[in-house]
C-alpha positions as a printed Julia matrix, in Angstrom:
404×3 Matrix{Float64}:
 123.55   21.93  84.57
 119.75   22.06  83.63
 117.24   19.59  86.09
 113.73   19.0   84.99
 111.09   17.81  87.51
 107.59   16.57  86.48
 105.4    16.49  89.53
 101.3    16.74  89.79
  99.91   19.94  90.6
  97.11   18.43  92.66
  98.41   14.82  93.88
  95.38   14.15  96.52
  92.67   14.69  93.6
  91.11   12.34  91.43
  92.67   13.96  88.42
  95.71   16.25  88.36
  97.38   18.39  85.58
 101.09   17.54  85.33
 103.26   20.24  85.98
 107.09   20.78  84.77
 109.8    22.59  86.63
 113.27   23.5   85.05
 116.36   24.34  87.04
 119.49   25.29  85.55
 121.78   26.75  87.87
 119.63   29.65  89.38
 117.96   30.18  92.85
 114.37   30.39  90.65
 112.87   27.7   88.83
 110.61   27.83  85.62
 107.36   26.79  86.13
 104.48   25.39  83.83
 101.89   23.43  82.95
 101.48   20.56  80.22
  98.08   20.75  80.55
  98.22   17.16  80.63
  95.59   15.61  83.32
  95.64   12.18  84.12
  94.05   10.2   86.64
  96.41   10.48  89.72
  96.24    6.86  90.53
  98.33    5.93  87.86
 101.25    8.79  88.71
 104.89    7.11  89.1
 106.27    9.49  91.64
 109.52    8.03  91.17
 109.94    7.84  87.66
 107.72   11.54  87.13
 105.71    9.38  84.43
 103.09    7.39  84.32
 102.72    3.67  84.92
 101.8     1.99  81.58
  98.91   -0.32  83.14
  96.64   -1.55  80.52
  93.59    0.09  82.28
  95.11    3.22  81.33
  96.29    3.23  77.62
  96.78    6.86  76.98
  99.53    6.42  79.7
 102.29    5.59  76.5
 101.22    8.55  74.35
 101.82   10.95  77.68
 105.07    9.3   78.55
 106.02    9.9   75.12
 105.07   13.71  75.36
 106.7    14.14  78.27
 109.77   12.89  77.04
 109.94   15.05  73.74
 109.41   18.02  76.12
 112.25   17.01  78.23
 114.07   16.43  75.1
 113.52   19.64  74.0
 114.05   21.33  77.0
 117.18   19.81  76.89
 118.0    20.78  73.75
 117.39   23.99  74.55
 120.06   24.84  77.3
 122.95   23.1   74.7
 122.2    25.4   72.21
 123.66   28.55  74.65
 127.36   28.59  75.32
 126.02   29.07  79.22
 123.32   28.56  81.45
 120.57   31.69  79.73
 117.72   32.27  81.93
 115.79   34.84  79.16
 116.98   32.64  76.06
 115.76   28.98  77.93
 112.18   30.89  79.14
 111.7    32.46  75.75
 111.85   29.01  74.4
 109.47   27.49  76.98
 106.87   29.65  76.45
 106.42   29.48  73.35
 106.91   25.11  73.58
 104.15   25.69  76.43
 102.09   28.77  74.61
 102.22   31.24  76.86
 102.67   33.83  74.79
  99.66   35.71  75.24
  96.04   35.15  73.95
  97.38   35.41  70.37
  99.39   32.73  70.9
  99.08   30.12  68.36
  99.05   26.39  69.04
 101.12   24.03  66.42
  99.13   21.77  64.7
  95.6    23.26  65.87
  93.13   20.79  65.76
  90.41   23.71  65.27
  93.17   25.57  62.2
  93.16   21.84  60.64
  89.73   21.21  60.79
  89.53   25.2   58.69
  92.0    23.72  56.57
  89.58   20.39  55.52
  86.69   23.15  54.89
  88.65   25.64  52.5
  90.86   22.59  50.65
  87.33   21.66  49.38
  84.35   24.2   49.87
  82.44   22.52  46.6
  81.74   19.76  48.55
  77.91   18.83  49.12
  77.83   18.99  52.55
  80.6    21.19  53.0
  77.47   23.48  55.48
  77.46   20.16  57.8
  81.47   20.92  58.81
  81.11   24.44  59.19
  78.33   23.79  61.3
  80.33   21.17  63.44
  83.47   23.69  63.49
  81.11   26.43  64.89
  79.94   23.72  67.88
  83.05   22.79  68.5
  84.95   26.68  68.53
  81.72   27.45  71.36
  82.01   24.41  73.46
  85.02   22.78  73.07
  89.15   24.07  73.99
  91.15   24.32  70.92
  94.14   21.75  71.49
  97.07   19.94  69.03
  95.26   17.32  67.29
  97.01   14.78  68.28
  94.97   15.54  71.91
  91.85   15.07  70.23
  90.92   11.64  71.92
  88.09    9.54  72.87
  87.88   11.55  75.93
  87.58   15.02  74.45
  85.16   13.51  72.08
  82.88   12.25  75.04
  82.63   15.56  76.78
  82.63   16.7   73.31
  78.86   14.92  73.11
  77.87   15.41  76.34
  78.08   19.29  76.01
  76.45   19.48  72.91
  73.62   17.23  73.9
  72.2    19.57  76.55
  72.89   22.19  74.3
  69.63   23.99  72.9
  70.43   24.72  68.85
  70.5    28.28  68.49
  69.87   28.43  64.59
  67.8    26.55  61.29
  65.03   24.81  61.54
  65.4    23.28  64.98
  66.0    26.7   66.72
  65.02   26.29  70.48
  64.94   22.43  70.18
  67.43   20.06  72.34
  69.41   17.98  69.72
  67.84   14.61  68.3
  70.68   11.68  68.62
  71.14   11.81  64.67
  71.96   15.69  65.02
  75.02   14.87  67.54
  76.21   12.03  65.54
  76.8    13.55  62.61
  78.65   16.09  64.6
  80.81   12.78  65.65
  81.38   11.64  62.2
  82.46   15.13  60.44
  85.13   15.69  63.57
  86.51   11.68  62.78
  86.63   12.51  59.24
  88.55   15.57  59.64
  90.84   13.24  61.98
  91.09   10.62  59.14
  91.81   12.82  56.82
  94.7    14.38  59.05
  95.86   10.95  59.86
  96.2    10.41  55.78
  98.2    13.82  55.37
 100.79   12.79  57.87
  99.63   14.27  61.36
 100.41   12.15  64.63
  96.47   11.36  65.98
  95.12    9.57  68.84
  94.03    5.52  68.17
  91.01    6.2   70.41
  89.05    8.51  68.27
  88.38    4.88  65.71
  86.98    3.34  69.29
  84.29    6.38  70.1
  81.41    5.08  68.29
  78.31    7.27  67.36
  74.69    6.67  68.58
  72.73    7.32  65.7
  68.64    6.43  64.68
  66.89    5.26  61.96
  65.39    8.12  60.44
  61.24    7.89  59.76
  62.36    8.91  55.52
  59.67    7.78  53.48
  59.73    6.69  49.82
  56.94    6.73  47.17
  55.39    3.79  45.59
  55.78    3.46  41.77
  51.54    4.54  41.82
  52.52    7.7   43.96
  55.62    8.54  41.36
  52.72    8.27  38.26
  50.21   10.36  40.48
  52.86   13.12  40.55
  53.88   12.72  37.0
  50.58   12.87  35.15
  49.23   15.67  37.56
  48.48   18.89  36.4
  50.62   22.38  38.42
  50.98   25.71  38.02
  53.57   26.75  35.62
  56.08   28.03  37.9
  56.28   24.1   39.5
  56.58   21.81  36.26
  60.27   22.4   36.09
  60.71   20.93  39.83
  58.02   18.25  38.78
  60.37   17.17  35.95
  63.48   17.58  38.22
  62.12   15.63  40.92
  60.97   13.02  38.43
  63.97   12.32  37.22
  65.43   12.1   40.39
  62.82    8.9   40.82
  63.94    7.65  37.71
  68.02    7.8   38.45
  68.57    6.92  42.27
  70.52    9.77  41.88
  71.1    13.19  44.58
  70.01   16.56  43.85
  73.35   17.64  43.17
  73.68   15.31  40.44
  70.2    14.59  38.91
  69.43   18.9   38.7
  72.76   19.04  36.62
  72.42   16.31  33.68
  73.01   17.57  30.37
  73.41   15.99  27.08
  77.27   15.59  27.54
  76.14   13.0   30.26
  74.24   10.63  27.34
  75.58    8.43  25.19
  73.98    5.06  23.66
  71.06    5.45  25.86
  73.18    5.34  29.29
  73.63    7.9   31.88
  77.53    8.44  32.78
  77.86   10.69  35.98
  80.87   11.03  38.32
  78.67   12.0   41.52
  79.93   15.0   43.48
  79.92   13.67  46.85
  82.03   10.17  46.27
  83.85   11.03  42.69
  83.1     7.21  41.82
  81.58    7.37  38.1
  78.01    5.86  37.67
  76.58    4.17  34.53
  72.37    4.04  34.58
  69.73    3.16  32.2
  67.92    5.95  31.02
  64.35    5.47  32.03
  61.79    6.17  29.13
  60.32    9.03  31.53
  63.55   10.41  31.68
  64.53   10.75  27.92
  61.16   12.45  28.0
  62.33   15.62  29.84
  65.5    15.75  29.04
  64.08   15.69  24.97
  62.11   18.56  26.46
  64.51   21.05  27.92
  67.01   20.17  25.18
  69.42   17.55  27.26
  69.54   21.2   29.93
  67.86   20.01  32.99
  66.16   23.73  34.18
  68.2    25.36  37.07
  66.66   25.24  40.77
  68.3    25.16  44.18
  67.41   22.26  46.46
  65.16   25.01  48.68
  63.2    26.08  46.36
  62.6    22.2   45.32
  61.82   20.74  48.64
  59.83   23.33  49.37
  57.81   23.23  45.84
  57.77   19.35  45.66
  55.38   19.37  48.57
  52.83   21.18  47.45
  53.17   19.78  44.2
  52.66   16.18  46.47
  49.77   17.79  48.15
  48.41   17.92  44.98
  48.42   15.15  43.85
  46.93   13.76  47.16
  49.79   11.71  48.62
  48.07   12.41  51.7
  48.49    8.93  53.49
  49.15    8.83  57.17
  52.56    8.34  58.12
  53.96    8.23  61.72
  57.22    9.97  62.13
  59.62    9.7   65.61
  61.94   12.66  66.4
  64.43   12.98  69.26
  64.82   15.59  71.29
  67.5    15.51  73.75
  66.34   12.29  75.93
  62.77   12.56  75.1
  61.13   10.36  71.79
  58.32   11.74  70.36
  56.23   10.32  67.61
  53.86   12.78  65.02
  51.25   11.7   62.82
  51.57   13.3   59.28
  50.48   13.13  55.71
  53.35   11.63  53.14
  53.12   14.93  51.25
  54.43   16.71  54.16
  57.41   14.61  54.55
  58.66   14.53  50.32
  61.99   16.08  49.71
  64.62   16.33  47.24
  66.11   12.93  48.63
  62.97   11.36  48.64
  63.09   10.68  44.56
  67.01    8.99  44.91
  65.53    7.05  48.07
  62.23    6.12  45.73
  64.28    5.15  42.65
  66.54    2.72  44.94
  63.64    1.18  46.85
  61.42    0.54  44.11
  64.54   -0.85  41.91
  65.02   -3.68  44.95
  61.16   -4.11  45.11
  61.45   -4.9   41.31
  63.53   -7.88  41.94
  66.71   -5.71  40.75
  69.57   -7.61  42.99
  71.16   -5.03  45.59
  74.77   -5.37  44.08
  73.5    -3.66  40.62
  71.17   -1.31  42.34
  74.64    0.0   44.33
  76.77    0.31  40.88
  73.92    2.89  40.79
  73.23    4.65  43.78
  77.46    4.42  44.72
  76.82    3.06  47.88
  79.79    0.94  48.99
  78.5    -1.86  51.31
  75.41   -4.02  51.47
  74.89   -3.12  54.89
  75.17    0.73  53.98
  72.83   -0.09  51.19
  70.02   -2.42  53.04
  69.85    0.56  55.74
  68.86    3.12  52.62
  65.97    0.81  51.84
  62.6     1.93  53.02
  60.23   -1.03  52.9
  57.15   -1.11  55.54
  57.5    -4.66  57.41
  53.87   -5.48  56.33
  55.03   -4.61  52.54
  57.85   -7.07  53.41
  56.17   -9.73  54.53
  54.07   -9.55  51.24
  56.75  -10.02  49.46
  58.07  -13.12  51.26
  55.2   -14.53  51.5
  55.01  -15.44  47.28
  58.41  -16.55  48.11
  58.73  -20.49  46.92
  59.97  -21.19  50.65
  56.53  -20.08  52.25
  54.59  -21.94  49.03
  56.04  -24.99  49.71
């Protein structure tokens, strides 16, 4: 006859790990841990589980553990002919994974999250999950996914937000609130995406919600986008100029604007199935447009986004978009605000951010702009838009409402 105890392993803390012991006919018990820790306020001493309260509502999920582990504990000792001490440990180790450090946990939140990154390494920002992987392998326990709460991701956040970033361009920097967050958001993707593939997950992970800021990204005026055009670079730079151009032209990402061919024309339209969100795009082809592609044969010249963001500047430096812009940055709890010239801050994102802005400012209604740009919601959209409020204001003030 087997008897299996849950009791807590510290019951006058706060917070206690629920232990587990299993008798079955011998002087010694097994002992172990769930690893399970729980607020001991809520601890049934009675029932060994815990009192499903609605203050605590990860008390159902852990009542439902510890009954599949008493299940298959049970399940265990039936499958001997008689009471097996070696065959009934041998199985509770490896339920409770104390096999050794090469032990292997079933349904590894940290192996799934590998799993999203190699089923898909073409992706665009495929370097943003290994990044968050990386974080999350230093400062975070590797645990079944299903574990993966709102709880873990809080100290999750916490940890990596007084965390100095050891590597790219912020090296030595505390993280800015935008850098965290999009830590948040590749970790509840993965979790989606496990969710969709059949995986038991926690219903708290859709409840953490990220902090994020609005970034300072700029956009150039239509003037700025001619100053660029019609100016004069060294040789090496008028294939980014044309690249970037185009870019201004489309609404379009690097990844899709660098790679247009002549397979991607037909009756004067552009047809593109962008990489990131596989939805196919339709868009005008701007006059400016035909124009380069008529020059490099419908074979848009071949440049990695580096070598463009770091070219486009100059090439904006020379062409004097040297306005003043102010720029706020995060850095761990501190704000801090910078003065610098628009050339400084152009990028490869800056022409798909242009072309979208200066569409709306051209009366273009936001629904048609987003058949373009594939963004999904207004509210996604409207948040893309970079107007200054002054600029704004311009505009609603030849509004008929303010005329009459």
């Amino acid at each position: 006859m087997i008897t299996i105890n849950f009791y807590l392993k510290s019951p006058s803390d706060k917070d206690s790990v629920i232990n587990i012991h299993v008798y079955f006919g011998q002087p010694k018990y097994l002992k172990y841990s769930t690893s399970i820790k729980i607020p001991v306020q809520y601890w049934n001493t009675e029932t060994q589980r815990i009192r499903e309260v609605r203050e605590y509502q990860e008390a159902k999920k852990i009542n439902n553990k510890l009954n599949r582990y008493e299940s298959i504990i049970r399940e265990l000792s039936l499958s001997c002919d008689s009471p097996n001490p070696k065959f009934i440990r041998d199985g509770l180790d490896k339920l409770f994974r104390v096999k050794g450090p090469d032990s292997e946990i079933k349904n590894s939140f940290f192996s799934i999250f590998r799993e999203y990154i190699n089923r898909d390494r073409q992706k665009s920002n495929i370097k943003s999950y290994i990044t968050s992987l990386n974080a999350l392998t230093q400062i975070a326990p590797d645990c079944e996914i299903e574990d993966v709460n709102y709880k873990y991701l809080d100290t999750f956040k916490r940890k990596i937000e007084s965390r100095v970033i050891e590597r790219g361009k912020s090296k030595g920097r505390m993280p800015s609130i935008n850098h965290v967050a999009t830590h948040i958001k590749n970790i509840k993707a993965v979790i989606n995406d496990a969710r969709k593939r059949g995986h038991n997950v926690s219903d708290s992970v859709e409840d953490f919600k990220k902090s994020q800021e609005e970034y300072d990204s700029i956009y150039l005026t239509p003037e700025e986008i001619n100053r660029i055009y019609t100016t004069t670079v060294p040789g090496s730079y008028k294939k980014t100029k044309a690249l970037f151009i185009v870019g201004c032209y489309t609404a379009m990402r690097f990844s899709d604007y660098s790679v247009l061919t002549g397979d991607n024309i037909k009756n004067g339209l552009i047809y593109k199935v962008p990489q990131k969100t596989k939805d196919s795009v339709i868009i005008p082809m701007h006059p400016r447009v035909k124009e380069i592609l008529e020059q490099y044969n419908y074979v848009l010249p071949t440049i990695t986004n580096a070598t463009l963001n770091k070219q486009i500047k100059e090439i904006a430096k020379i062409a004097e978009i040297n306005e003043k812009v102010s720029v706020t940055r995060s850095e761990g709890k501190r704000v801090y605000v910078e003065t610098k010239e628009k050339w400084e801050l152009v990028t490869t994102h800056t022409a798909r951010r242009s072309g979208a802005t200066n569409m709306y400012l051209a009366g273009i209604s936001p629904i048609s702009i987003m058949k373009i740009t594939g963004h999904k919601t207004e509210k996604a959209f409207m948040k893309y838009i970079k107007i200054p409020k002054e600029q704004n204001a311009q505009i609603l003030a030849n509004h008929e409402f303010f005329k009459s």
